[in-house]
mmCIF file with all atom_site columns, C-alpha atoms in Angstrom:
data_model
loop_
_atom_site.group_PDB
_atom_site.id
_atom_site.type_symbol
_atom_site.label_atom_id
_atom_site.label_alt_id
_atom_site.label_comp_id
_atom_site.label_asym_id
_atom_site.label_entity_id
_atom_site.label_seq_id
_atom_site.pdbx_PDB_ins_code
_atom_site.Cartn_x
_atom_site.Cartn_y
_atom_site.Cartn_z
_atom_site.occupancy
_atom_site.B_iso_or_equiv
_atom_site.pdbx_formal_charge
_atom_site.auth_seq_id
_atom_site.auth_comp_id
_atom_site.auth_asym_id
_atom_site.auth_atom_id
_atom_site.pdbx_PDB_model_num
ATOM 1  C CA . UNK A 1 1  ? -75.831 -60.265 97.127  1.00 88.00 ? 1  UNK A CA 1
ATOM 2  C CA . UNK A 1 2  ? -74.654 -56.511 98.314  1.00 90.00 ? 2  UNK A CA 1
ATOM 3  C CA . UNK A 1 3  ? -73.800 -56.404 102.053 1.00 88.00 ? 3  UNK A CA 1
ATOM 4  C CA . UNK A 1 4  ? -74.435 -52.628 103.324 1.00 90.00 ? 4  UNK A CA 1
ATOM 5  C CA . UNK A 1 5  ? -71.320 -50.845 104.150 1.00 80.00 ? 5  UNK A CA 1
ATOM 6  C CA . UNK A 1 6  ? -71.025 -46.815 103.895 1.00 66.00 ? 6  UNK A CA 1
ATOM 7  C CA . UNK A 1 7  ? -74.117 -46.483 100.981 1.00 74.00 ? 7  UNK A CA 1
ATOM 8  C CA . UNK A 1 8  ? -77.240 -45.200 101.518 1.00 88.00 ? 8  UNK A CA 1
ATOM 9  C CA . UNK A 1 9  ? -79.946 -47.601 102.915 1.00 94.00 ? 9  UNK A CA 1
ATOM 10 C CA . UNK A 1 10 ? -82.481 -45.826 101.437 1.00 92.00 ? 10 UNK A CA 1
ATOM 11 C CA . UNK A 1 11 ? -80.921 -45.209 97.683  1.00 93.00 ? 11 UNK A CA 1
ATOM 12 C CA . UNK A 1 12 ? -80.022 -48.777 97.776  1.00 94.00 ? 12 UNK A CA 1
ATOM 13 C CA . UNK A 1 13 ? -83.867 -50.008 98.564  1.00 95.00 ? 13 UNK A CA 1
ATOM 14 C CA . UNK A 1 14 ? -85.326 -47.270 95.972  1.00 95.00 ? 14 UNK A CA 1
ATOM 15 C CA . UNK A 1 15 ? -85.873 -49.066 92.618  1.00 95.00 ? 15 UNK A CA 1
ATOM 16 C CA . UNK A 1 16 ? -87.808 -52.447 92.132  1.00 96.00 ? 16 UNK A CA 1
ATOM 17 C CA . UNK A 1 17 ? -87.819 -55.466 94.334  1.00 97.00 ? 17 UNK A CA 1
ATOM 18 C CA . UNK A 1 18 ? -84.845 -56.304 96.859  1.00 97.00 ? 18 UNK A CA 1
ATOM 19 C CA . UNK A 1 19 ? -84.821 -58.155 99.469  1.00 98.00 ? 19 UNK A CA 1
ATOM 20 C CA . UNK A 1 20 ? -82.905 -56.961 103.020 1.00 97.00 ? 20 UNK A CA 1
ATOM 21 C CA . UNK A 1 21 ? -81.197 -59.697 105.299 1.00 98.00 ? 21 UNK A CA 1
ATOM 22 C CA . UNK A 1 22 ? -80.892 -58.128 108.580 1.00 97.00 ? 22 UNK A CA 1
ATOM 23 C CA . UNK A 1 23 ? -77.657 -60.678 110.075 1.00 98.00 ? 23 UNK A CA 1
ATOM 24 C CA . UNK A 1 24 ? -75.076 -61.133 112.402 1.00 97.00 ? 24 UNK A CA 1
ATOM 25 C CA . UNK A 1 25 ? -71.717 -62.996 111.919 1.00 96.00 ? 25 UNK A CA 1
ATOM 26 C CA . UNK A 1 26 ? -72.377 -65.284 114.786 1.00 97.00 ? 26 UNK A CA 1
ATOM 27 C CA . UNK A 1 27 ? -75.623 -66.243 114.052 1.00 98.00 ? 27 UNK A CA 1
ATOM 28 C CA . UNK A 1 28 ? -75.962 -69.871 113.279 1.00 97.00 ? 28 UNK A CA 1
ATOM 29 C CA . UNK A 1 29 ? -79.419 -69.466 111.052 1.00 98.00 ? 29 UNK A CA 1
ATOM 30 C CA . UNK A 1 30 ? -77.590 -66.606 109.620 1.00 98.00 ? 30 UNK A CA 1
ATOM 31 C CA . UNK A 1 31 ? -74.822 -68.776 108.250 1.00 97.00 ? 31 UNK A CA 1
ATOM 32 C CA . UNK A 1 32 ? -77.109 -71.238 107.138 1.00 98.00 ? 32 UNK A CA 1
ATOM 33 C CA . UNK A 1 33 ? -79.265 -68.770 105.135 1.00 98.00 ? 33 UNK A CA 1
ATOM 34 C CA . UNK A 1 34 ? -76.487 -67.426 102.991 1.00 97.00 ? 34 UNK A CA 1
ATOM 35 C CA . UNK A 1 35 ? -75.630 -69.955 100.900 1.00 97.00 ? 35 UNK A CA 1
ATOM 36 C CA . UNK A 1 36 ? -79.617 -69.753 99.833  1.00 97.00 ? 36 UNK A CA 1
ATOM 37 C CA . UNK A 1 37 ? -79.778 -65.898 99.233  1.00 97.00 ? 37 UNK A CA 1
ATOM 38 C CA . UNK A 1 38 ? -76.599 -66.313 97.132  1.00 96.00 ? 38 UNK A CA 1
ATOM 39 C CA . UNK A 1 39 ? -78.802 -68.571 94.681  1.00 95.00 ? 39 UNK A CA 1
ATOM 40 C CA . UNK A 1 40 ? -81.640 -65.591 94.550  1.00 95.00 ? 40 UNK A CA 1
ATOM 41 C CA . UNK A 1 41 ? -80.483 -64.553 90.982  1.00 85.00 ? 41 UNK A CA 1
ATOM 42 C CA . UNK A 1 42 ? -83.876 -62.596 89.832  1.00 90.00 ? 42 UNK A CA 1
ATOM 43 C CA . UNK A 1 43 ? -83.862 -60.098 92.853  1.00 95.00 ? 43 UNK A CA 1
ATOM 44 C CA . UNK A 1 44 ? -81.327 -57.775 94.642  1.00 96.00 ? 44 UNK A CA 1
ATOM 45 C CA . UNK A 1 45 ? -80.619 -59.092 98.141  1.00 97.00 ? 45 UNK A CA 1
ATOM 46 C CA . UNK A 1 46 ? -78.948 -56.787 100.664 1.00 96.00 ? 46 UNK A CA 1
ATOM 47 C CA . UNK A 1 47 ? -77.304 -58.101 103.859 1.00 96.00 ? 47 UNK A CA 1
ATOM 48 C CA . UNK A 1 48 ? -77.191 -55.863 106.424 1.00 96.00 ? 48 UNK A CA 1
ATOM 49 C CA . UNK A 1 49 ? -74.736 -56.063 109.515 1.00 96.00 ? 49 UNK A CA 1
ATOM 50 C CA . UNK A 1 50 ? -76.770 -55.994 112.654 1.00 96.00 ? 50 UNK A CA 1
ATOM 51 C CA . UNK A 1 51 ? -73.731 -55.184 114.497 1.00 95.00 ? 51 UNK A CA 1
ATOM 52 C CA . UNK A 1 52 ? -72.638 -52.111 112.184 1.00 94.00 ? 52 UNK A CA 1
ATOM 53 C CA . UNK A 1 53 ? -76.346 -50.973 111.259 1.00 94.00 ? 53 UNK A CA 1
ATOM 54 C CA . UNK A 1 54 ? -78.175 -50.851 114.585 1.00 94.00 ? 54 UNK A CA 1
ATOM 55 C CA . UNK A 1 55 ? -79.986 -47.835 113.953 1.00 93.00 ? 55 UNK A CA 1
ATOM 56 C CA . UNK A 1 56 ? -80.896 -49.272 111.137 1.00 94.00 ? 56 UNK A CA 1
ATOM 57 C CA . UNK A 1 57 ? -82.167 -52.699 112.752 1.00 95.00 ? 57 UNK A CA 1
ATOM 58 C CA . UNK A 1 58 ? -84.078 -50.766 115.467 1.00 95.00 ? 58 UNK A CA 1
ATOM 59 C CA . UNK A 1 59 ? -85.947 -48.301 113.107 1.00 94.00 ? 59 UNK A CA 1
ATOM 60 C CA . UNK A 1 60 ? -87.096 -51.561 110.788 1.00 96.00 ? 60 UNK A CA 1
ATOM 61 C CA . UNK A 1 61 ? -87.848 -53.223 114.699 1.00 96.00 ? 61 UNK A CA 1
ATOM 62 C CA . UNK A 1 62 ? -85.648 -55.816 114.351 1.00 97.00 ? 62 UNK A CA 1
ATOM 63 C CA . UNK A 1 63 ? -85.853 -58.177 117.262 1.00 95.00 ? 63 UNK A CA 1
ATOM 64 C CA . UNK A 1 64 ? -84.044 -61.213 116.227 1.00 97.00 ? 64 UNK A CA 1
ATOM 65 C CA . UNK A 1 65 ? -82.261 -62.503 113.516 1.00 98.00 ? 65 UNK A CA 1
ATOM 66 C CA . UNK A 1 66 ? -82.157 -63.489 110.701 1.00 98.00 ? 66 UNK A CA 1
ATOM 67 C CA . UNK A 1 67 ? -84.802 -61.031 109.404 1.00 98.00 ? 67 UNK A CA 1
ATOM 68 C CA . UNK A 1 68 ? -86.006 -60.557 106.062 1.00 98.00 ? 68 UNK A CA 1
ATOM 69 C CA . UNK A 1 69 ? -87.670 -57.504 105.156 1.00 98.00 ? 69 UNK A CA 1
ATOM 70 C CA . UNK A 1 70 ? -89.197 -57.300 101.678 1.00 98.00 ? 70 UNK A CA 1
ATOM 71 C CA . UNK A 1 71 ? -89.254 -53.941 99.635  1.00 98.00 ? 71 UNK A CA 1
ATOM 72 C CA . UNK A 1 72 ? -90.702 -52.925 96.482  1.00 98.00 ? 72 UNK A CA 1
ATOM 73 C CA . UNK A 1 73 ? -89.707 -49.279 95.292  1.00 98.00 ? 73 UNK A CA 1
ATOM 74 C CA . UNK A 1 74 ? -88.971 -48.277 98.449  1.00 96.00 ? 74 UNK A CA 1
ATOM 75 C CA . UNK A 1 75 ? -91.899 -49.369 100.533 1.00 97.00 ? 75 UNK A CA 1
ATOM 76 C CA . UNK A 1 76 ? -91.806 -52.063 102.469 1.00 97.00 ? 76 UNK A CA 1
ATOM 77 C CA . UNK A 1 77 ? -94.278 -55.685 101.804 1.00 98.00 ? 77 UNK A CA 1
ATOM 78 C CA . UNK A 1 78 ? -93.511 -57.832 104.233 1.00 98.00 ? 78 UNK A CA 1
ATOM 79 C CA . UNK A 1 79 ? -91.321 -58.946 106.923 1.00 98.00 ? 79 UNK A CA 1
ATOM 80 C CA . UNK A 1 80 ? -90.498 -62.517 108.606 1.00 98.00 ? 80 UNK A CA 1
ATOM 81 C CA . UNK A 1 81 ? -87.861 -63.662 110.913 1.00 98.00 ? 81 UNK A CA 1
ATOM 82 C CA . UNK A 1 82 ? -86.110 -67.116 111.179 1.00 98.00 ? 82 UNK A CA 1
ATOM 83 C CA . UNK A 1 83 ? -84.190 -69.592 108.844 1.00 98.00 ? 83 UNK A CA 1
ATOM 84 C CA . UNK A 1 84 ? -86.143 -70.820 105.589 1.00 97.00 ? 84 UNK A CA 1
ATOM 85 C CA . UNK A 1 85 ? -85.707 -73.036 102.885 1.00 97.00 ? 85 UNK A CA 1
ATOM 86 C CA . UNK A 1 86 ? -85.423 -71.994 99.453  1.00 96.00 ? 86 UNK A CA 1
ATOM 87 C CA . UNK A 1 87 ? -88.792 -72.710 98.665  1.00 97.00 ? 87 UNK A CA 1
ATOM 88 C CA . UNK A 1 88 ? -90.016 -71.443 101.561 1.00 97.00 ? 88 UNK A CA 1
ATOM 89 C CA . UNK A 1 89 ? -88.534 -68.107 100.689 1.00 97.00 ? 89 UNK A CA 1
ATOM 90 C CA . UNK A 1 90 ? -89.943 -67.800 97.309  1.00 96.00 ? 90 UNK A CA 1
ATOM 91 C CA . UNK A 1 91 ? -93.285 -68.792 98.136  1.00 97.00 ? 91 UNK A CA 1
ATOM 92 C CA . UNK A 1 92 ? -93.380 -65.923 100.661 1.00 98.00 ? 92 UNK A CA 1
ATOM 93 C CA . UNK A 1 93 ? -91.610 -63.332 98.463  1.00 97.00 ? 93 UNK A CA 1
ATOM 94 C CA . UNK A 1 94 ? -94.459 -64.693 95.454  1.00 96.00 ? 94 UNK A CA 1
ATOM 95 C CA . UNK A 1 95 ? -97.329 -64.033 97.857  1.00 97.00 ? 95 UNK A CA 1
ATOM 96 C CA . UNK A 1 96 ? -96.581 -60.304 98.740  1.00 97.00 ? 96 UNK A CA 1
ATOM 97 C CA . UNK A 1 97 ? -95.412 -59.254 94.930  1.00 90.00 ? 97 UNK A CA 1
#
C-alpha cells in the first residue's frame, strides 16, 4: 500500500492492475478498510488523501468516501463507494479483470 504524496497520479496508475482508495483521516469506514487493503498482496493499492488530492477526487467524481476506483494500464474498470469486506472486494475486483 503507496499513499499518494508529491508523485504523479497518472505514472503511478500506468502499468497493470492497482487499485486507488480515495480516503480521509476521519473517516470511520476509511479506518476500517485499511487494515483489509494492507492484506491485498497480488495488486498495487494506492491511497489517496481526499484532503490533499481534491482535484484529484473531483476529476475521478468522488462524492463520498471511501471510494475505490479500479485501473488496469491506465484506464479505469470500475468504481464503488462504501466499506467492504475482504471478500467482497475481491469478488468485485475478479468481475471487472
Amino acid at each position: 500500500v503507496k499513499h499518494l504524496e508529491n508523485e504523479n497520479f497518472e505514472e503511478e496508475i500506468r502499468e497493470g492492475f492497482v487499485l486507488v482508495d480515495f480516503y480521509a483521516d476521519w473517516c470511520g469506514p476509511c479506518k476500517a478498510l485499511a487494515p483489509i487493503l494492507e492484506e491485498l498482496d497480488d495488486i498495487k493499492v494506492l491511497k489517496v488523501n481526499t484532503e490533499d488530492h481534491t482535484d484529484l477526487a473531483v476529476s475521478f467524481g468522488v462524492m463520498s468516501i471511501p471510494t475505490l476506483i479500479l485501473f488496469y494500464n491506465g484506464k479505469q474498470l470500475g468504481k464503488t463507494v462504501g466499506f467492504m469486506s475482504k471478500e467482497e472486494l475481491e469478488s468485485w475486483m475478479d468481475s471487472l479483470k
